[in-house]
Each structure stands twice: as structure tokens, then as C-alpha cells.
XYZ file of C-alpha atoms in Angstrom:
427
model
C 18.027 6.228 1.842
C 16.236 9.617 0.795
C 16.776 13.225 1.837
C 14.015 14.372 4.424
C 12.424 17.790 4.235
C 13.816 20.041 6.894
C 11.749 19.754 10.206
C 11.395 23.378 10.732
C 10.249 26.193 8.902
C 10.081 29.276 7.939
C 7.086 31.187 8.992
C 5.646 33.616 6.840
C 8.003 32.547 3.905
C 6.807 34.921 1.419
C 6.432 37.945 3.789
C 10.226 36.669 4.977
C 11.606 37.298 1.517
C 10.191 40.429 1.422
C 11.901 41.834 4.914
C 14.876 40.378 4.422
C 15.900 38.888 1.332
C 14.425 42.511 -0.392
C 16.146 44.502 2.516
C 19.613 42.834 1.707
C 18.832 44.858 -1.558
C 18.792 41.693 -3.595
C 15.683 42.261 -5.658
C 16.565 39.633 -8.030
C 17.349 37.249 -5.800
C 13.497 37.531 -3.719
C 12.417 37.258 -7.175
C 14.267 34.310 -8.001
C 12.483 33.141 -4.404
C 8.775 33.626 -5.203
C 9.059 32.091 -7.812
C 9.029 28.996 -5.967
C 5.560 29.776 -4.400
C 3.347 27.454 -6.538
C 2.596 23.310 -5.158
C 3.954 22.299 -8.743
C 6.953 23.345 -10.656
C 6.759 25.393 -13.941
C 6.505 21.594 -16.277
C 3.640 20.659 -13.113
C 6.144 18.348 -11.276
C 5.316 17.776 -7.515
C 8.791 17.631 -6.463
C 9.680 16.175 -2.753
C 12.648 17.757 -0.782
C 14.272 14.304 -1.487
C 14.320 15.592 -5.957
C 14.387 19.663 -4.795
C 17.461 20.156 -3.153
C 19.341 19.184 -5.727
C 17.932 21.212 -8.554
C 18.628 24.631 -6.616
C 21.089 26.935 -6.773
C 23.636 27.173 -4.241
C 22.970 30.111 -3.723
C 19.225 30.025 -2.110
C 18.319 28.478 1.415
C 16.836 25.394 0.644
C 14.815 25.693 4.223
C 12.996 28.583 2.576
C 12.139 27.604 -0.527
C 10.784 24.682 1.065
C 9.008 26.619 3.442
C 7.289 28.929 0.280
C 6.161 25.265 -1.632
C 4.872 23.718 1.462
C 2.440 27.222 1.765
C 1.282 26.903 -1.387
C 0.635 23.665 -0.684
C -1.352 23.774 2.242
C -3.503 26.732 0.291
C -4.366 24.092 -2.818
C -5.008 20.905 -0.843
C -7.996 18.984 -1.004
C -10.028 16.699 2.100
C -10.428 13.415 1.087
C -12.782 12.752 4.748
C -10.718 10.114 6.087
C -7.820 9.577 8.511
C -5.423 11.223 5.791
C -4.167 14.085 5.221
C -5.306 15.733 2.211
C -3.721 15.991 -1.965
C -3.244 18.345 -3.987
C -5.297 18.400 -7.855
C -1.648 18.031 -9.778
C -1.837 18.622 -14.084
C -0.708 15.121 -13.728
C -4.014 14.138 -12.042
C -6.116 16.008 -13.609
C -5.106 14.725 -16.945
C -5.250 11.222 -15.893
C -8.680 11.706 -14.694
C -9.781 12.788 -18.016
C -8.161 10.073 -19.873
C -9.368 7.952 -17.391
C -12.957 9.413 -18.118
C -13.025 9.361 -21.559
C -11.067 5.551 -22.500
C -11.696 2.824 -19.881
C -15.688 3.231 -18.731
C -17.693 0.338 -19.310
C -19.488 2.390 -21.929
C -16.212 3.815 -23.734
C -15.164 -0.204 -23.917
C -18.706 -1.299 -25.478
C -17.927 1.412 -28.055
C -14.506 0.068 -29.084
C -15.696 -3.608 -29.007
C -19.044 -2.478 -31.097
C -17.052 0.217 -33.433
C -16.178 -2.528 -35.819
C -18.480 -5.134 -36.256
C -15.799 -7.694 -35.072
C -16.423 -8.381 -31.479
C -15.662 -11.952 -31.069
C -11.907 -11.270 -32.977
C -11.389 -8.079 -30.631
C -12.631 -9.639 -27.944
C -9.982 -12.228 -28.469
C -7.168 -10.563 -28.510
C -8.068 -8.298 -25.756
C -8.328 -11.590 -23.776
C -4.560 -11.743 -24.261
C -3.966 -8.623 -22.563
C -5.894 -9.825 -19.188
C -3.238 -12.116 -18.090
C -0.616 -9.063 -18.357
C -1.549 -7.852 -14.920
C -1.140 -10.767 -13.075
C 2.181 -11.717 -14.221
C 4.011 -8.333 -14.118
C 2.772 -7.627 -10.935
C 3.905 -11.096 -9.529
C 7.243 -9.791 -11.682
C 7.572 -6.822 -9.499
C 7.476 -8.642 -6.586
C 10.317 -11.172 -7.969
C 9.013 -13.812 -9.600
C 11.404 -14.917 -12.082
C 8.926 -16.750 -15.115
C 9.140 -14.953 -18.208
C 6.100 -13.880 -19.785
C 6.328 -16.177 -22.457
C 6.346 -18.882 -19.884
C 3.676 -17.575 -17.858
C 1.519 -16.733 -20.667
C 1.634 -20.353 -21.618
C 0.809 -21.636 -18.528
C -1.985 -19.480 -18.136
C -3.885 -20.062 -21.570
C -3.129 -24.343 -21.351
C -4.591 -24.037 -17.800
C -1.321 -26.186 -17.557
C 0.194 -26.434 -13.234
C 2.447 -23.989 -11.944
C 5.983 -26.086 -11.860
C 7.529 -23.734 -8.959
C 6.777 -21.000 -6.462
C 7.323 -17.991 -9.039
C 4.338 -19.854 -11.491
C 1.867 -19.923 -8.369
C 2.779 -16.950 -7.525
C 1.830 -15.683 -10.793
C -1.476 -18.435 -11.053
C -1.880 -16.534 -7.661
C -2.355 -12.724 -8.988
C -4.181 -14.155 -12.130
C -6.977 -15.786 -9.692
C -7.010 -12.436 -7.730
C -7.479 -10.250 -10.602
C -10.591 -13.204 -11.479
C -11.951 -12.337 -8.089
C -11.459 -8.492 -8.377
C -13.488 -9.283 -11.515
C -16.339 -11.406 -10.523
C -16.728 -9.501 -6.545
C -16.877 -5.757 -8.392
C -20.654 -5.610 -7.407
C -19.761 -6.262 -3.876
C -18.910 -3.744 -0.875
C -15.513 -3.628 0.720
C -15.168 -5.550 4.113
C -12.047 -6.796 5.777
C -13.451 -10.225 4.920
C -13.655 -9.967 1.179
C -9.701 -8.190 1.766
C -9.027 -11.088 3.516
C -10.581 -13.588 0.854
C -8.756 -12.197 -2.246
C -5.529 -12.611 0.005
C -6.745 -15.847 0.861
C -6.987 -16.531 -3.137
C -3.949 -14.886 -4.159
C -1.500 -16.559 -2.325
C -3.019 -20.254 -0.919
C -0.399 -22.984 -1.522
C 2.662 -20.612 -2.636
C 4.048 -20.898 0.367
C 1.930 -20.824 3.779
C 4.097 -20.782 6.129
C 5.392 -17.952 5.303
C 2.045 -15.408 3.388
C -0.840 -16.838 6.443
C -2.671 -17.180 3.957
C -6.016 -15.068 4.594
C -4.707 -14.389 8.203
C -4.690 -10.242 9.102
C -1.201 -9.878 11.175
C -1.465 -9.799 14.777
C 2.202 -9.457 15.607
C 5.163 -6.550 14.597
C 7.647 -8.680 12.762
C 6.299 -7.222 9.466
C 8.302 -4.586 8.066
C 9.522 -3.416 3.800
C 12.940 -3.715 3.413
C 14.704 -2.126 0.044
C 17.039 -4.197 -2.118
C 19.924 -3.152 -0.260
C 18.148 -4.973 3.060
C 17.408 -1.593 4.626
C 14.545 -0.953 6.620
C 12.222 1.772 4.607
C 9.102 1.474 6.286
C 7.533 -0.340 9.642
C 3.799 -0.181 9.339
C 1.739 0.547 12.050
C 0.976 -1.718 15.305
C -0.971 -4.971 14.639
C -3.201 -3.739 17.606
C -5.394 -1.198 16.131
C -5.157 -2.839 12.735
C -8.608 -3.739 12.326
C -10.164 -1.059 13.605
C -8.313 1.030 11.219
C -9.318 -1.550 7.867
C -12.822 -1.293 9.155
C -12.590 2.598 9.575
C -11.084 2.523 5.688
C -14.104 -0.039 4.438
C -16.524 2.223 6.068
C -14.130 5.378 3.089
C -14.521 3.228 0.522
C -17.970 1.893 1.384
C -18.910 5.650 1.889
C -20.575 7.627 -1.711
C -18.379 10.517 -2.805
C -19.890 10.106 -6.256
C -22.004 13.228 -5.971
C -20.425 16.349 -8.486
C -22.495 18.635 -7.114
C -21.001 17.944 -3.371
C -18.567 19.108 -1.877
C -17.507 15.801 -0.791
C -16.854 14.687 -4.068
C -13.852 12.908 -5.444
C -13.098 10.903 -8.337
C -13.278 7.151 -8.056
C -9.495 7.054 -9.656
C -8.162 9.239 -6.671
C -10.296 6.603 -3.871
C -8.718 3.464 -5.875
C -5.339 4.974 -5.901
C -5.610 6.172 -1.604
C -7.294 2.591 -1.715
C -4.305 0.619 -3.051
C -1.625 3.230 -1.134
C -3.258 2.653 2.567
C -3.384 -0.857 1.966
C 0.660 -1.058 0.639
C 0.891 1.413 3.948
C -0.689 -0.402 6.906
C 0.538 -4.338 5.142
C -1.728 -6.208 6.988
C -0.743 -9.542 5.986
C 2.587 -11.339 6.617
C 3.197 -11.498 2.720
C 1.920 -9.959 -0.614
C 0.547 -7.267 0.882
C 1.699 -5.567 -2.722
C -0.573 -7.107 -4.406
C -3.224 -7.634 -2.743
C -2.916 -3.032 -3.055
C -2.794 -3.608 -6.621
C -5.792 -6.336 -6.840
C -7.999 -3.703 -4.716
C -7.434 -0.636 -6.993
C -8.316 -2.977 -9.732
C -11.055 -4.083 -7.828
C -12.489 -0.628 -6.870
C -12.434 1.006 -10.716
C -14.794 -2.330 -11.503
C -16.805 -1.544 -9.258
C -17.216 1.674 -10.662
C -17.863 0.756 -14.198
C -14.131 1.196 -15.806
C -14.031 -2.307 -17.015
C -11.246 -1.818 -19.679
C -8.977 -1.584 -16.915
C -9.671 -5.675 -17.140
C -6.919 -4.633 -20.519
C -5.198 -2.329 -18.386
C -1.593 -3.602 -17.270
C -0.307 -0.667 -14.356
C 2.496 -3.409 -13.072
C 3.670 -3.832 -16.104
C 5.120 -0.109 -16.032
C 6.142 -0.402 -12.090
C 8.010 -2.973 -12.870
C 10.617 -1.022 -14.900
C 10.963 1.325 -12.393
C 10.296 -0.154 -8.661
C 12.468 2.081 -6.562
C 10.321 4.479 -8.003
C 7.121 3.171 -7.287
C 9.062 2.937 -3.815
C 9.869 6.494 -3.625
C 6.597 7.607 -3.911
C 5.441 5.330 -0.489
C 8.464 6.935 1.075
C 7.603 10.412 -0.188
C 4.093 10.524 1.315
C 5.265 9.011 4.185
C 8.271 11.236 5.100
C 5.890 14.669 4.288
C 3.386 14.514 6.510
C 1.596 12.092 4.804
C 1.064 13.834 2.079
C -0.693 11.451 -0.208
C -0.242 13.859 -3.758
C 3.800 12.123 -4.285
C 1.813 8.476 -4.401
C -1.230 9.660 -6.401
C 0.651 11.956 -8.508
C 2.920 8.852 -9.258
C 0.266 6.526 -10.132
C -1.548 8.814 -12.596
C 1.575 9.674 -14.632
C 1.625 5.747 -14.995
C -1.929 5.266 -15.568
C -1.638 7.711 -18.594
C 0.918 5.304 -19.606
C -0.272 2.524 -19.594
C -3.967 3.878 -21.221
C -1.872 5.274 -23.755
C -0.711 1.679 -24.361
C -3.394 -0.110 -23.890
C -4.946 1.993 -26.791
C -2.288 1.228 -29.243
C -2.546 -2.194 -28.693
C -6.516 -1.757 -29.609
C -5.638 0.022 -32.420
C -3.144 -2.301 -33.699
C -5.829 -5.320 -32.660
C -8.217 -3.713 -35.364
C -5.567 -2.760 -38.212
C -4.664 -6.224 -38.101
C -8.225 -7.624 -38.249
C -9.381 -5.350 -41.308
C -6.188 -6.367 -43.396
C -6.824 -10.320 -42.316
C -10.271 -9.458 -43.907
C -9.145 -8.050 -46.944
C -6.808 -11.157 -47.593
C -9.380 -13.394 -46.286
C -11.426 -12.504 -48.458
C -8.632 -11.914 -51.504
C -7.711 -15.360 -50.593
C -11.153 -17.157 -51.418
C -11.097 -18.612 -47.399
C -13.841 -16.236 -46.729
C -17.053 -18.646 -47.915
C -14.965 -21.563 -46.877
C -14.806 -20.896 -42.634
C -17.585 -20.001 -39.900
C -17.170 -17.509 -38.260
C -15.645 -18.875 -35.732
C -12.854 -20.159 -37.795
C -12.212 -17.019 -38.669
C -11.995 -15.533 -35.437
C -9.085 -18.266 -34.650
C -7.432 -18.219 -37.663
C -6.875 -14.286 -37.628
C -6.144 -14.733 -34.134
C -3.129 -17.367 -35.349
C -2.140 -15.478 -37.801
C -1.084 -12.009 -35.563
C 0.840 -14.470 -33.442
C -1.174 -13.371 -30.482
C -1.275 -17.009 -30.099
C 0.246 -19.168 -31.220
C -0.821 -22.830 -29.730
C -5.113 -23.032 -29.316
C -6.995 -26.280 -27.393
C -10.381 -27.182 -27.036
C -10.930 -25.451 -23.655
C -9.241 -21.989 -24.444
C -11.216 -21.452 -27.676
C -14.401 -22.294 -25.871
C -13.277 -20.100 -23.323
C -12.340 -17.022 -26.102
C -15.339 -17.691 -27.983
C -18.128 -18.314 -25.277
C -19.038 -21.546 -26.708
C -19.238 -24.912 -26.029
C -17.008 -27.406 -26.063
C -18.402 -29.396 -29.361
C -18.671 -26.252 -30.894
C -14.901 -25.338 -30.052
C -13.553 -28.882 -31.391
C -15.784 -28.855 -34.667
C -13.992 -25.302 -34.917
C -10.304 -26.446 -34.651
C -10.576 -29.518 -36.611
C -12.865 -27.755 -39.392
C -9.795 -25.522 -39.495
C -7.507 -28.409 -39.738
C -8.992 -30.592 -42.190
C -7.931 -27.760 -45.080
C -4.691 -27.398 -43.507
C -5.413 -23.653 -42.849
C -3.402 -24.043 -39.241
């Protein structure tokens, strides 16, 4: 468990430092205390009491330091215009917003695809990334299937053979649903349908697909079986969900308005609130993350189709869980959760950019080789695309159906494309 913040803080801690510490002829110590009168530390980190207490020199009063930090944070809080309290705009959050705006909009993605003049080649390669969030989100929830086996199942449209594979297929369908319904307003019914799409057929008795819980027998446990979160009572759950829906659908996009909230912040808040409420008997984390994506898609951040947040969350699931706990145990300060998600998002965007850069370099190298080998004039554009993907090892097997889907062509054209590669023994 985590160390909880002191229940009673020191009123006006800055004045207390000057009146008490400095009066004791410890001016240097007083300045040390005052250095903590900031929302973040010198490196921009937003520490919870659990992290802070182990970093302080023994000579310092931890309650006084915490009081100084809390006072500074209160002065910097930004409202969310919702029942949840406000948050602080940390350096990490600001950087993440900048990265999202510059690299993940629909316009930015269009530019990336058109820049190199090989749109179909790039789209085929990027489609490989679409599966990553569905797979990693399932693995984060405990699915034991390997990424290689999971990708093979999705590419071949093979039926899942066990509950773990069913979970991955459900998540894939959930992400597809989020993309296809991005132009709809949020509703409780849409949340229920998203859950139904994601978990139906895995274990219906356990998940109760698409049904909001009516009981309070749902808790969140850690790996040791300790209860770390008890969701709010179910009797007012529908009321709270409708309040959340209204807030999500309300426009906060006017940059000149005092009520402006960046879509990334709203998407992360939606993610948090669904996880906090735990509206379903199981599968809540998957729904929360899928709704994050849905809101980003809705606000034209299309590149998030290829950016797998869960791929990084699953590397440190304890930290992911703590970001929830830190918020819950410190006056529902959402900064902890938002800041952590933003750190993950920055890394995920960088991973996406690296993947894009590598794909472009592979295409340029392949095109040169294709020309030098004399195959350029022998293959159609579609055959060149499939051959390039095969050579890059992004995909190791090809069927008529997956070629049809990736190239956006008819079944017969896809068959002709593959046969045209087999006959001259290219593949």
C-alpha cells in the first residue's frame, strides 16, 4: 500500500516558516523549506506524498513540506468544470499537448502519408500498428497470448481458441467500434454497447456484457489480493454516468473561452472516470482506454489509431495503478493520473514517429533495390506494395482477404496481385 498524506496541514505554511523556523536562527533551513513552495520539483515532477516522504532530509518536517507544496498547487489549479476537482498544468502535460497537436492530428497523418508519394505502401505498414493497442490492452488485463500469435490470429481472421484470444479479439473489435462511432455523441448506451462489443462471448456470466452493475460487489485488488479501490455506490451510478456524458458532450473547444479544455485532457479525464466508477462487473479498464481513443478520434487526432498507449502501460502496471491511487488519496487531484498518462503518451508518440521513419527508410531502400534488380517494370503498383511489406517482414503471411483489406481493392484484384507474385517466383 502507499503512504497517505497527512490529514491535517499547517495553515499558511510560508508564514509559519518565517515565524517559526527563521525565528530559531535557522535561516538556511528556512530557505530549504521555502524551496518546496512549488507545485513541482526542480525537474518538473509532481510528487505524491508517498514519493516525497522518502526523498526528504531527516531534519525536515514532512508535514510542513507537504503543506507548502499543497498551498502552491492550490494556487495553480485549473478547473475541469465538472464534479471532479481541478488539476495543475505540469511541464509534462504541456509537452504532451504540444506533441499531440504537432504529430497526431488527422491533417498531420495525411501529410505523413502523402509526403513520400507511396501512400498505399505506408498504409499497409501502418495497419500493422492498429492491432498493437488491442493486443497490449488485453495483455495488461492478463491475457497470456503472445503478440506474435495474437497478430497472426487477427491478420488471418482466425477464430479465437481460448479466453485470452477472445479477449484480444474483443479489444480489437472495441477499437474498431471506437473508430467507426467517432462522430457520435457519447451516451450511456454507447458505453454499454462498447462493453458488449468488447467482452461478449469471453465469459458472459463473469462480464455480464453491456449491463451496468446494480450491486456493490465489485472491487479492485492488487497482485497480493489487497483491495486498493472500492468504486462509488451503484445506486447513483446511472446519474453519475449521465453527468459524465453531458460533460464530455459539452464543448470546451473555444480557445478564447475561460472554459477551454484541451481534448487530450478531456480524453484522459474520461479514461480516469470510467476506471474510477467501474460501471461494469469486469472489463472496465479496457472500456476506459477504448473511450480515451474514441474521444481522440472524435476530435480528429487520427494518428492515435497507430499509437498504442497500453503497450507502454503494461511495462509498468504498478505505476499505472498508483496513478489512480495517488489521485484518490490526495483530494481527487487528477494531476497525478493526467501527468502519468501524458508521460506515457509522449513515449508512445515517439515510438510511432520512429516506426514511421523506419517505414519510410525501408520503402526508399526497397524502391532503389526494385529498380536496380529490374523488377520495377515487371510488377504492378499493388504487387510492389505487397512485395515490399513481405521484404520488410512486417507481415510473414498473406491471404487474399488481408491483401484485399489492406490495399482497399476487390477480392479478384487481390487474388490477381498475389498470383502475379507467385508466378515469377518473387514470393
